[in-house]
Tab-separated table of C-alpha atoms and ligand atoms in Angstrom:
chain	number	residue	atom	x	y	z
A	1	MET	CA	107.522	78.438	125.376
A	2	THR	CA	104.576	80.111	127.117
A	3	PRO	CA	103.913	83.829	126.374
A	4	ASN	CA	104.508	85.870	129.490
A	5	GLN	CA	101.805	88.340	129.885
A	6	SER	CA	103.132	89.876	132.960
A	7	ARG	CA	106.199	91.560	131.494
A	8	GLN	CA	107.564	92.572	128.243
A	9	TYR	CA	110.999	92.576	126.789
A	10	GLY	CA	113.261	94.471	124.629
A	11	VAL	CA	114.628	93.191	121.412
A	12	GLU	CA	118.113	93.544	119.953
A	13	ILE	CA	119.545	92.605	116.636
A	14	ILE	CA	122.804	90.701	117.374
A	15	GLY	CA	124.149	89.564	114.050
A	16	SER	CA	123.781	89.316	110.337
A	17	GLY	CA	124.886	87.392	107.254
A	18	ASN	CA	124.481	87.165	103.659
A	19	GLY	CA	123.937	84.202	101.252
A	20	LEU	CA	124.897	85.112	97.689
A	21	PRO	CA	125.330	82.921	94.684
A	22	ALA	CA	128.669	83.165	93.145
A	23	LYS	CA	127.554	83.731	89.519
A	24	ARG	CA	127.253	87.445	88.395
A	25	LEU	CA	125.171	88.666	85.575
A	26	THR	CA	126.425	91.810	84.290
A	27	ASN	CA	124.933	94.676	82.156
A	28	ALA	CA	127.464	93.438	79.359
A	29	ASP	CA	125.994	89.940	79.732
A	30	LEU	CA	122.460	91.412	79.262
A	31	VAL	CA	123.463	93.231	76.129
A	32	LYS	CA	124.307	89.857	74.511
A	33	MET	CA	120.902	88.540	75.371
A	34	MET	CA	118.528	91.402	74.362
A	35	ASP	CA	118.197	94.845	72.686
A	36	THR	CA	119.570	97.044	75.519
A	37	SER	CA	122.690	99.065	76.494
A	38	GLU	CA	124.961	99.196	79.568
A	39	GLU	CA	124.338	102.977	79.547
A	40	TRP	CA	120.549	102.569	79.334
A	41	ILE	CA	120.476	100.244	82.453
A	42	VAL	CA	122.911	102.370	84.562
A	43	GLN	CA	121.354	105.672	83.868
A	44	ARG	CA	117.618	104.365	84.489
A	45	THR	CA	118.467	102.081	87.398
A	46	GLY	CA	121.912	102.398	88.767
A	47	ILE	CA	122.414	98.604	88.432
A	48	GLU	CA	125.879	97.446	87.192
A	49	GLU	CA	125.437	93.644	88.106
A	50	ARG	CA	123.362	91.152	89.806
A	51	ARG	CA	123.691	87.507	91.168
A	52	VAL	CA	122.124	84.434	89.674
A	53	THR	CA	121.446	81.021	91.327
A	54	ASP	CA	122.275	77.786	89.397
A	55	TRP	CA	118.715	76.726	90.058
A	56	ASP	CA	118.749	73.641	87.754
A	57	ASN	CA	121.600	72.237	89.646
A	58	GLY	CA	119.998	72.536	93.032
A	59	GLU	CA	121.045	76.027	94.175
A	60	LYS	CA	117.708	77.407	95.180
A	61	THR	CA	116.287	79.867	97.650
A	62	ALA	CA	116.566	77.652	100.633
A	63	THR	CA	120.422	77.069	99.480
A	64	LEU	CA	120.901	80.936	99.931
A	65	ALA	CA	118.741	81.229	103.163
A	66	THR	CA	120.776	78.552	104.845
A	67	LYS	CA	123.998	80.106	104.016
A	68	ALA	CA	122.742	83.701	105.145
A	69	LEU	CA	121.489	82.397	108.494
A	70	ARG	CA	124.577	80.421	109.124
A	71	ASN	CA	126.723	83.307	108.659
A	72	ALA	CA	124.396	85.392	110.797
A	73	VAL	CA	124.537	82.781	113.626
A	74	ASP	CA	128.250	82.814	113.512
A	75	ASP	CA	128.392	86.718	113.453
A	76	ALA	CA	125.916	86.727	116.472
A	77	GLY	CA	128.233	84.154	118.377
A	78	ILE	CA	125.528	81.759	118.795
A	79	LYS	CA	124.718	78.268	117.883
A	80	PRO	CA	121.821	77.134	115.374
A	81	GLY	CA	120.382	75.158	118.336
A	82	ASP	CA	119.955	78.577	120.199
A	83	LEU	CA	117.192	79.555	117.867
A	84	ASP	CA	113.551	78.884	118.665
A	85	LEU	CA	112.058	80.307	115.520
A	86	ILE	CA	113.192	80.752	111.834
A	87	ILE	CA	111.195	83.027	109.530
A	88	VAL	CA	111.826	83.351	105.908
A	89	ALA	CA	110.368	86.306	104.091
A	90	THR	CA	110.130	85.044	100.559
A	91	MET	CA	107.831	84.994	97.224
A	92	THR	CA	110.207	82.471	95.488
A	93	PRO	CA	110.141	79.284	97.596
A	94	ASN	CA	111.871	76.055	96.217
A	95	MET	CA	108.339	74.647	95.812
A	96	PRO	CA	104.772	75.452	97.131
A	97	THR	CA	105.351	73.111	100.243
A	98	PRO	CA	107.488	72.479	102.316
A	99	SER	CA	108.384	76.058	103.140
A	100	VAL	CA	111.864	77.577	102.669
A	101	SER	CA	112.262	77.964	106.513
A	102	CYS	CA	111.620	74.211	107.113
A	103	LEU	CA	114.230	73.276	104.770
A	104	VAL	CA	116.536	75.931	106.321
A	105	ALA	CA	115.847	74.565	109.880
A	106	ALA	CA	116.561	70.907	108.483
A	107	ASP	CA	119.820	72.123	106.853
A	108	LEU	CA	120.912	73.695	110.123
A	109	GLY	CA	119.819	70.744	112.290
A	110	CYS	CA	117.128	72.853	114.256
A	111	THR	CA	114.592	70.041	114.476
A	112	GLY	CA	111.507	70.685	116.249
A	113	ILE	CA	111.566	74.543	116.335
A	114	ALA	CA	108.948	76.822	114.683
A	115	ALA	CA	109.368	77.660	111.038
A	116	ILE	CA	107.226	79.898	109.018
A	117	ASP	CA	107.526	81.633	105.492
A	118	PHE	CA	106.070	85.176	105.150
A	119	ASN	CA	105.163	86.345	101.652
A	120	ALA	CA	104.936	90.184	101.279
A	121	ALA	CA	107.135	90.461	98.145
A	122	CYS	CA	109.589	93.255	98.383
A	123	SER	CA	108.096	94.305	101.557
A	124	GLY	CA	108.430	90.873	103.118
A	125	PHE	CA	111.594	91.453	105.269
A	126	VAL	CA	110.437	94.967	106.552
A	127	PHE	CA	106.884	93.418	107.569
A	128	SER	CA	108.315	90.431	109.075
A	129	ILE	CA	110.886	92.303	111.433
A	130	SER	CA	108.229	94.255	112.975
A	131	ALA	CA	106.151	91.152	113.554
A	132	VAL	CA	109.088	89.317	114.872
A	133	HIS	CA	109.583	92.066	117.430
A	134	GLU	CA	106.207	91.465	118.603
A	135	LEU	CA	106.685	87.708	118.965
A	136	ILE	CA	109.761	88.273	121.090
A	137	LYS	CA	108.614	91.331	123.056
A	138	GLY	CA	105.487	89.314	124.201
A	139	GLY	CA	107.683	86.450	125.388
A	140	MET	CA	106.529	83.909	122.759
A	141	PHE	CA	110.100	83.382	121.222
A	142	LYS	CA	113.593	84.182	122.556
A	143	THR	CA	116.125	83.952	119.719
A	144	VAL	CA	114.800	84.363	116.174
A	145	GLY	CA	116.556	83.943	112.826
A	146	LEU	CA	114.867	86.137	110.165
A	147	ILE	CA	115.891	85.816	106.598
A	148	GLY	CA	114.975	87.627	103.510
A	149	ALA	CA	115.650	85.342	100.453
A	150	ASP	CA	114.292	85.556	96.826
A	151	CYS	CA	115.546	84.193	93.491
A	152	LEU	CA	113.315	86.267	91.106
A	153	THR	CA	115.668	85.294	88.040
A	154	GLN	CA	113.606	82.023	87.780
A	155	HIS	CA	110.710	84.009	86.580
A	156	ILE	CA	112.494	86.473	84.222
A	157	ASP	CA	112.144	86.510	80.444
A	158	TYR	CA	115.659	87.396	79.146
A	159	SER	CA	114.685	88.233	75.676
A	160	THR	CA	114.092	91.723	74.440
A	161	GLU	CA	110.258	91.515	75.167
A	162	GLY	CA	111.138	91.047	78.964
A	163	ARG	CA	113.766	93.683	78.920
A	164	THR	CA	111.887	96.144	81.367
A	165	ALA	CA	111.840	93.551	84.311
A	166	SER	CA	114.977	91.357	83.377
A	167	ILE	CA	117.471	94.098	83.995
A	168	LEU	CA	116.281	94.907	87.469
A	169	PHE	CA	116.106	91.601	89.412
A	170	GLY	CA	118.925	89.520	91.054
A	171	ASP	CA	118.927	86.551	93.446
A	172	GLY	CA	120.288	86.675	97.169
A	173	ALA	CA	119.487	86.133	100.706
A	174	SER	CA	120.465	87.998	103.926
A	175	ALA	CA	119.579	87.264	107.511
A	176	VAL	CA	119.569	88.822	110.995
A	177	ILE	CA	119.341	87.314	114.386
A	178	LEU	CA	117.066	88.840	116.949
A	179	ARG	CA	117.152	88.163	120.743
A	180	ARG	CA	115.225	89.067	123.644
A	181	THR	CA	116.889	91.309	126.229
A	182	ASP	CA	116.113	92.865	129.683
A	183	ASP	CA	117.098	96.162	128.255
A	184	LEU	CA	113.580	97.776	127.342
A	185	SER	CA	115.193	100.675	125.508
A	186	LYS	CA	116.081	98.339	122.726
A	187	GLY	CA	113.519	97.304	119.888
A	188	LEU	CA	111.077	98.775	117.591
A	189	ILE	CA	110.114	102.539	118.059
A	190	SER	CA	107.248	102.679	115.372
A	191	HIS	CA	106.111	100.805	112.150
A	192	ALA	CA	103.913	100.980	109.356
A	193	MET	CA	102.481	98.092	107.293
A	194	HIS	CA	100.287	98.752	104.341
A	195	ALA	CA	98.591	96.862	101.501
A	196	ASP	CA	96.390	97.514	98.367
A	197	GLY	CA	95.479	94.535	96.379
A	198	GLY	CA	93.523	96.914	93.901
A	199	GLY	CA	97.189	97.624	92.518
A	200	SER	CA	98.009	93.814	92.102
A	201	ASP	CA	97.722	94.173	88.245
A	202	ILE	CA	100.878	96.374	87.785
A	203	LEU	CA	103.374	93.907	89.283
A	204	LEU	CA	102.810	90.149	89.248
A	205	ILE	CA	103.785	86.675	88.227
A	206	PRO	CA	100.744	85.014	86.439
A	207	ALA	CA	100.443	81.425	87.258
A	208	ASP	CA	98.105	81.164	84.169
A	209	LYS	CA	96.637	83.478	81.514
A	210	ASN	CA	93.729	84.238	83.626
A	211	ASP	CA	95.869	85.900	86.232
A	212	HIS	CA	97.314	88.141	83.559
A	213	PRO	CA	95.999	91.807	83.344
A	214	ASP	CA	95.012	91.225	79.650
A	215	PRO	CA	94.146	87.429	79.595
A	216	ALA	CA	92.881	87.480	75.897
A	217	ASN	CA	96.388	88.808	74.687
A	218	CYS	CA	98.579	86.972	77.088
A	219	LEU	CA	101.207	84.991	75.482
A	220	ASP	CA	102.326	81.509	76.604
A	221	ARG	CA	105.887	82.743	77.340
A	222	GLU	CA	104.487	85.383	79.683
A	223	VAL	CA	102.932	82.751	81.975
A	224	GLY	CA	105.132	82.096	85.124
A	225	ARG	CA	107.190	85.349	84.169
A	226	VAL	CA	107.335	88.726	85.872
A	227	PHE	CA	104.748	91.225	84.532
A	228	MET	CA	105.640	94.771	85.468
A	229	ASN	CA	104.217	98.026	84.336
A	230	GLY	CA	107.388	99.754	85.140
A	231	PRO	CA	106.360	103.295	85.103
A	232	ALA	CA	103.099	102.685	87.191
A	233	VAL	CA	105.214	100.913	89.940
A	234	PHE	CA	107.847	103.811	89.673
A	235	LYS	CA	105.083	106.277	90.287
A	236	PHE	CA	103.704	104.358	93.182
A	237	ALA	CA	107.153	104.067	94.684
A	238	VAL	CA	108.071	107.665	94.405
A	239	LYS	CA	104.753	108.473	96.091
A	240	LYS	CA	104.846	105.854	98.888
A	241	PHE	CA	108.384	105.931	99.988
A	242	PRO	CA	108.299	109.371	101.270
A	243	GLU	CA	104.768	108.899	102.823
A	244	VAL	CA	105.777	105.789	104.640
A	245	ILE	CA	108.994	107.216	106.074
A	246	GLN	CA	107.097	110.331	107.284
A	247	GLU	CA	104.081	108.382	108.774
A	248	THR	CA	106.759	106.195	110.721
A	249	LEU	CA	108.692	109.419	111.933
A	250	ASP	CA	105.414	110.860	112.856
A	251	LEU	CA	104.293	107.857	114.984
A	252	ALA	CA	107.698	108.071	116.769
A	253	GLY	CA	107.651	111.593	117.141
A	254	LEU	CA	110.948	112.040	115.485
A	255	ASP	CA	112.403	114.011	112.602
A	256	ALA	CA	114.547	112.558	109.740
A	257	ASP	CA	117.637	114.075	111.098
A	258	GLN	CA	117.286	112.005	114.277
A	259	ILE	CA	117.599	108.771	112.327
A	260	ASP	CA	121.159	107.410	111.553
A	261	HIS	CA	120.397	105.115	108.826
A	262	PHE	CA	117.435	104.738	106.378
A	263	ILE	CA	117.799	101.180	105.114
A	264	CYS	CA	115.696	101.132	101.894
A	265	HIS	CA	114.443	98.365	99.448
A	266	GLN	CA	116.822	98.701	96.494
A	267	ALA	CA	114.441	98.926	93.482
A	268	ASN	CA	116.004	101.578	91.460
A	269	ALA	CA	118.624	104.266	92.351
A	270	ARG	CA	116.475	106.963	91.006
A	271	ILE	CA	113.632	106.159	93.422
A	272	LEU	CA	116.267	106.224	96.334
A	273	GLU	CA	117.800	109.562	95.247
A	274	ALA	CA	114.324	111.058	95.114
A	275	ALA	CA	113.688	110.071	98.778
A	276	ARG	CA	117.072	111.272	99.754
A	277	LYS	CA	116.402	114.565	98.145
A	278	ARG	CA	112.961	114.819	99.648
A	279	PHE	CA	114.480	114.449	103.427
A	280	GLY	CA	117.805	116.069	102.589
A	281	LEU	CA	119.725	112.948	103.522
A	282	SER	CA	123.531	112.538	103.070
A	283	GLU	CA	124.966	109.410	101.231
A	284	GLU	CA	125.962	107.962	104.462
A	285	LYS	CA	122.359	108.076	105.763
A	286	LEU	CA	120.628	106.288	102.947
A	287	ARG	CA	123.044	103.650	101.472
A	288	ILE	CA	122.608	102.634	97.850
A	289	ASN	CA	123.996	99.321	96.960
A	290	ILE	CA	121.709	98.289	94.127
A	291	ASN	CA	124.718	98.551	91.486
A	292	LYS	CA	126.272	95.319	93.088
A	293	TYR	CA	122.991	93.318	93.461
A	294	GLY	CA	120.050	94.716	91.612
A	295	ASN	CA	116.625	94.389	93.100
A	296	THR	CA	116.810	91.264	95.290
A	297	VAL	CA	113.202	91.539	96.508
A	298	ALA	CA	112.699	90.463	100.341
A	299	ALA	CA	116.830	90.259	100.587
A	300	SER	CA	117.495	93.810	99.554
A	301	CYS	CA	116.925	95.665	103.037
A	302	PRO	CA	119.077	92.955	105.066
A	303	LEU	CA	121.760	93.027	102.455
A	304	VAL	CA	122.041	96.897	102.993
A	305	TYR	CA	121.971	96.422	106.860
A	306	ASN	CA	124.642	93.676	106.557
A	307	GLU	CA	126.862	96.175	104.539
A	308	LEU	CA	126.381	98.928	107.083
A	309	CYS	CA	127.454	96.359	109.962
A	310	THR	CA	130.281	95.183	108.046
A	311	ASP	CA	131.863	98.477	107.366
A	312	GLY	CA	131.325	99.667	110.891
A	313	SER	CA	128.762	102.266	109.867
A	314	ILE	CA	125.892	100.890	112.159
A	315	LYS	CA	126.712	101.333	115.884
A	316	PRO	CA	125.018	100.480	119.141
A	317	GLY	CA	122.627	103.116	120.256
A	318	GLN	CA	121.730	104.328	116.845
A	319	ARG	CA	118.225	104.606	115.199
A	320	ILE	CA	117.563	102.851	112.094
A	321	MET	CA	114.683	102.713	109.688
A	322	PHE	CA	113.845	99.895	107.287
A	323	ILE	CA	111.592	100.762	104.456
A	324	ALA	CA	110.061	98.823	101.468
A	325	PHE	CA	107.505	98.732	98.820
A	326	GLY	CA	106.544	95.985	96.399
A	327	ALA	CA	104.086	93.636	94.642
A	328	GLY	CA	100.803	93.296	96.329
A	329	LEU	CA	100.878	96.175	96.503
A	330	THR	CA	102.630	96.438	99.680
A	331	TRP	CA	104.640	99.216	101.462
A	332	GLY	CA	105.882	99.608	104.970
A	333	ALA	CA	108.477	100.828	107.579
A	334	SER	CA	110.109	99.572	110.740
A	335	LEU	CA	111.986	101.914	112.947
A	336	TRP	CA	114.350	100.571	115.557
A	337	GLN	CA	116.332	101.794	118.658
A	338	LEU	CA	119.525	99.714	118.492
B	401	UT7	O1	110.376	96.031	93.891
B	401	UT7	C1	109.650	96.664	92.989
B	401	UT7	C2	110.069	96.356	91.594
B	401	UT7	N1	109.978	97.289	90.456
B	401	UT7	C3	110.253	98.513	90.426
B	401	UT7	O2	110.640	99.297	91.314
B	401	UT7	C4	110.187	99.178	88.935
B	401	UT7	C5	110.030	100.575	89.000
B	401	UT7	N2	110.220	101.061	87.634
B	401	UT7	C6	111.250	101.298	87.088
B	401	UT7	O3	112.356	101.193	87.950
B	401	UT7	C7	111.496	102.026	85.802
B	401	UT7	O4	110.066	101.974	85.248
B	401	UT7	C8	112.157	100.974	84.605
B	401	UT7	C9	113.757	101.023	85.003
B	401	UT7	C10	111.694	99.460	84.909
B	401	UT7	C11	111.988	101.466	83.356
B	401	UT7	O5	112.476	102.803	83.284
B	401	UT7	P1	111.422	103.705	82.548
B	401	UT7	O6	112.329	105.089	82.586
B	401	UT7	O7	110.231	103.927	83.270
B	401	UT7	O8	111.306	103.338	81.192
B	401	UT7	P2	109.946	102.968	80.355
B	401	UT7	O9	109.335	101.676	80.693
B	401	UT7	O10	108.998	104.386	80.481
B	401	UT7	O11	110.560	102.818	78.802
B	401	UT7	C12	111.138	104.005	78.292
B	401	UT7	C13	111.656	103.416	76.956
B	401	UT7	C14	110.791	102.562	76.081
B	401	UT7	O12	110.935	103.005	74.696
B	401	UT7	P3	109.922	103.949	73.886
B	401	UT7	O13	108.791	103.402	73.863
B	401	UT7	O14	110.211	105.333	74.458
B	401	UT7	O15	110.655	103.874	72.455
B	401	UT7	C15	111.105	101.148	76.271
B	401	UT7	O16	110.787	100.278	75.431
B	401	UT7	O17	112.730	102.572	77.251
B	401	UT7	C16	112.731	101.364	76.549
B	401	UT7	N3	113.172	100.397	77.488
B	401	UT7	C17	114.421	99.840	77.338
B	401	UT7	N4	115.442	100.223	76.554
B	401	UT7	C18	116.576	99.836	76.550
B	401	UT7	C19	112.566	99.452	78.312
B	401	UT7	N5	113.431	98.769	79.085
B	401	UT7	C20	114.735	98.854	78.203
B	401	UT7	C21	115.897	98.483	78.401
B	401	UT7	N6	116.978	98.787	77.554
B	401	UT7	N7	116.269	97.438	79.196
């Protein structure tokens, strides 16, 4: 399709759907695998269980992403053939190439359409939804399937040595369908996208020992596994979360009480509670579902969005803000008029 420079379009979110593995990993399961306790995990993170893919038997990121997009397409009342672009936000592709989006397109029979993966770690979905808005608004694409999908449990050390990171992460995927509309009132109101590679050493997956913040002391078992300085990431998140919310509100000229839902990356319930307190938000306005899924990286925000749609909390005409932070370091927000 040729971009139409002469006019612009509104963008609406017309459907959503999840792709979650069936297998659950509870805190009680973790207690059997390492030195930890159910109380410690719940108190420090709010997490009760997470989902885990059966990676060795072929249940991978693309499997979950395909399931999520199929459910979102059904929810939107369209057909896979109506899509002209598939984007997957992920940092855990099945393999370096082909992209997850190409695999999803093939699974859904969407031969010949555009397909791209975006990697901004936990901020991937939030960065992508702002970018997709611009691609549709300018006329380049009409109907886009955007999926947040990650399987970080492949990179977790489930021994006591890895307990800081292993208790946090779960696998999952969740998708939205975005479509062009002639109603110019619908779409992005404001956004913020930030990155600081200078902070890359507090949250990473080293590909070899040279990537590790302390190469000389990096152990074999740490290669390919999540390295996380938990307290440093926590400090970064507690600072950046409210900052980026305020920045995005200021750009829009709106106050927090004019936003109906703050759809936040689920990294730790304590980080979310701090943001709730800072802006005086009710539980209805800032949903926490980390207890059910843990931190699902790029899938986390759309999983909350889907939950809010499914239980009827999200209504036409509302204003919603997606907010995330993650490895990179990256952080951002995307404010929408539905
Ligand atoms: O998408 C972004 C991803 N990451 C995040 O958002 C992570 C942000 N950080 C956090 O959520 C928290 O830092 C954690 C939940 C990871 C850790 O909580 P914390 O309160 O910062 O704990 P800590 O790392 O400061 O450790 C406190 C103590 C230590 O013991 P000592 O040295 O005080 O004796 C740890 O060894 O807790 C110990 N500990 C554990 N104990 C039981 C660390 N992990 C565990 C565990 N079970 N799983």
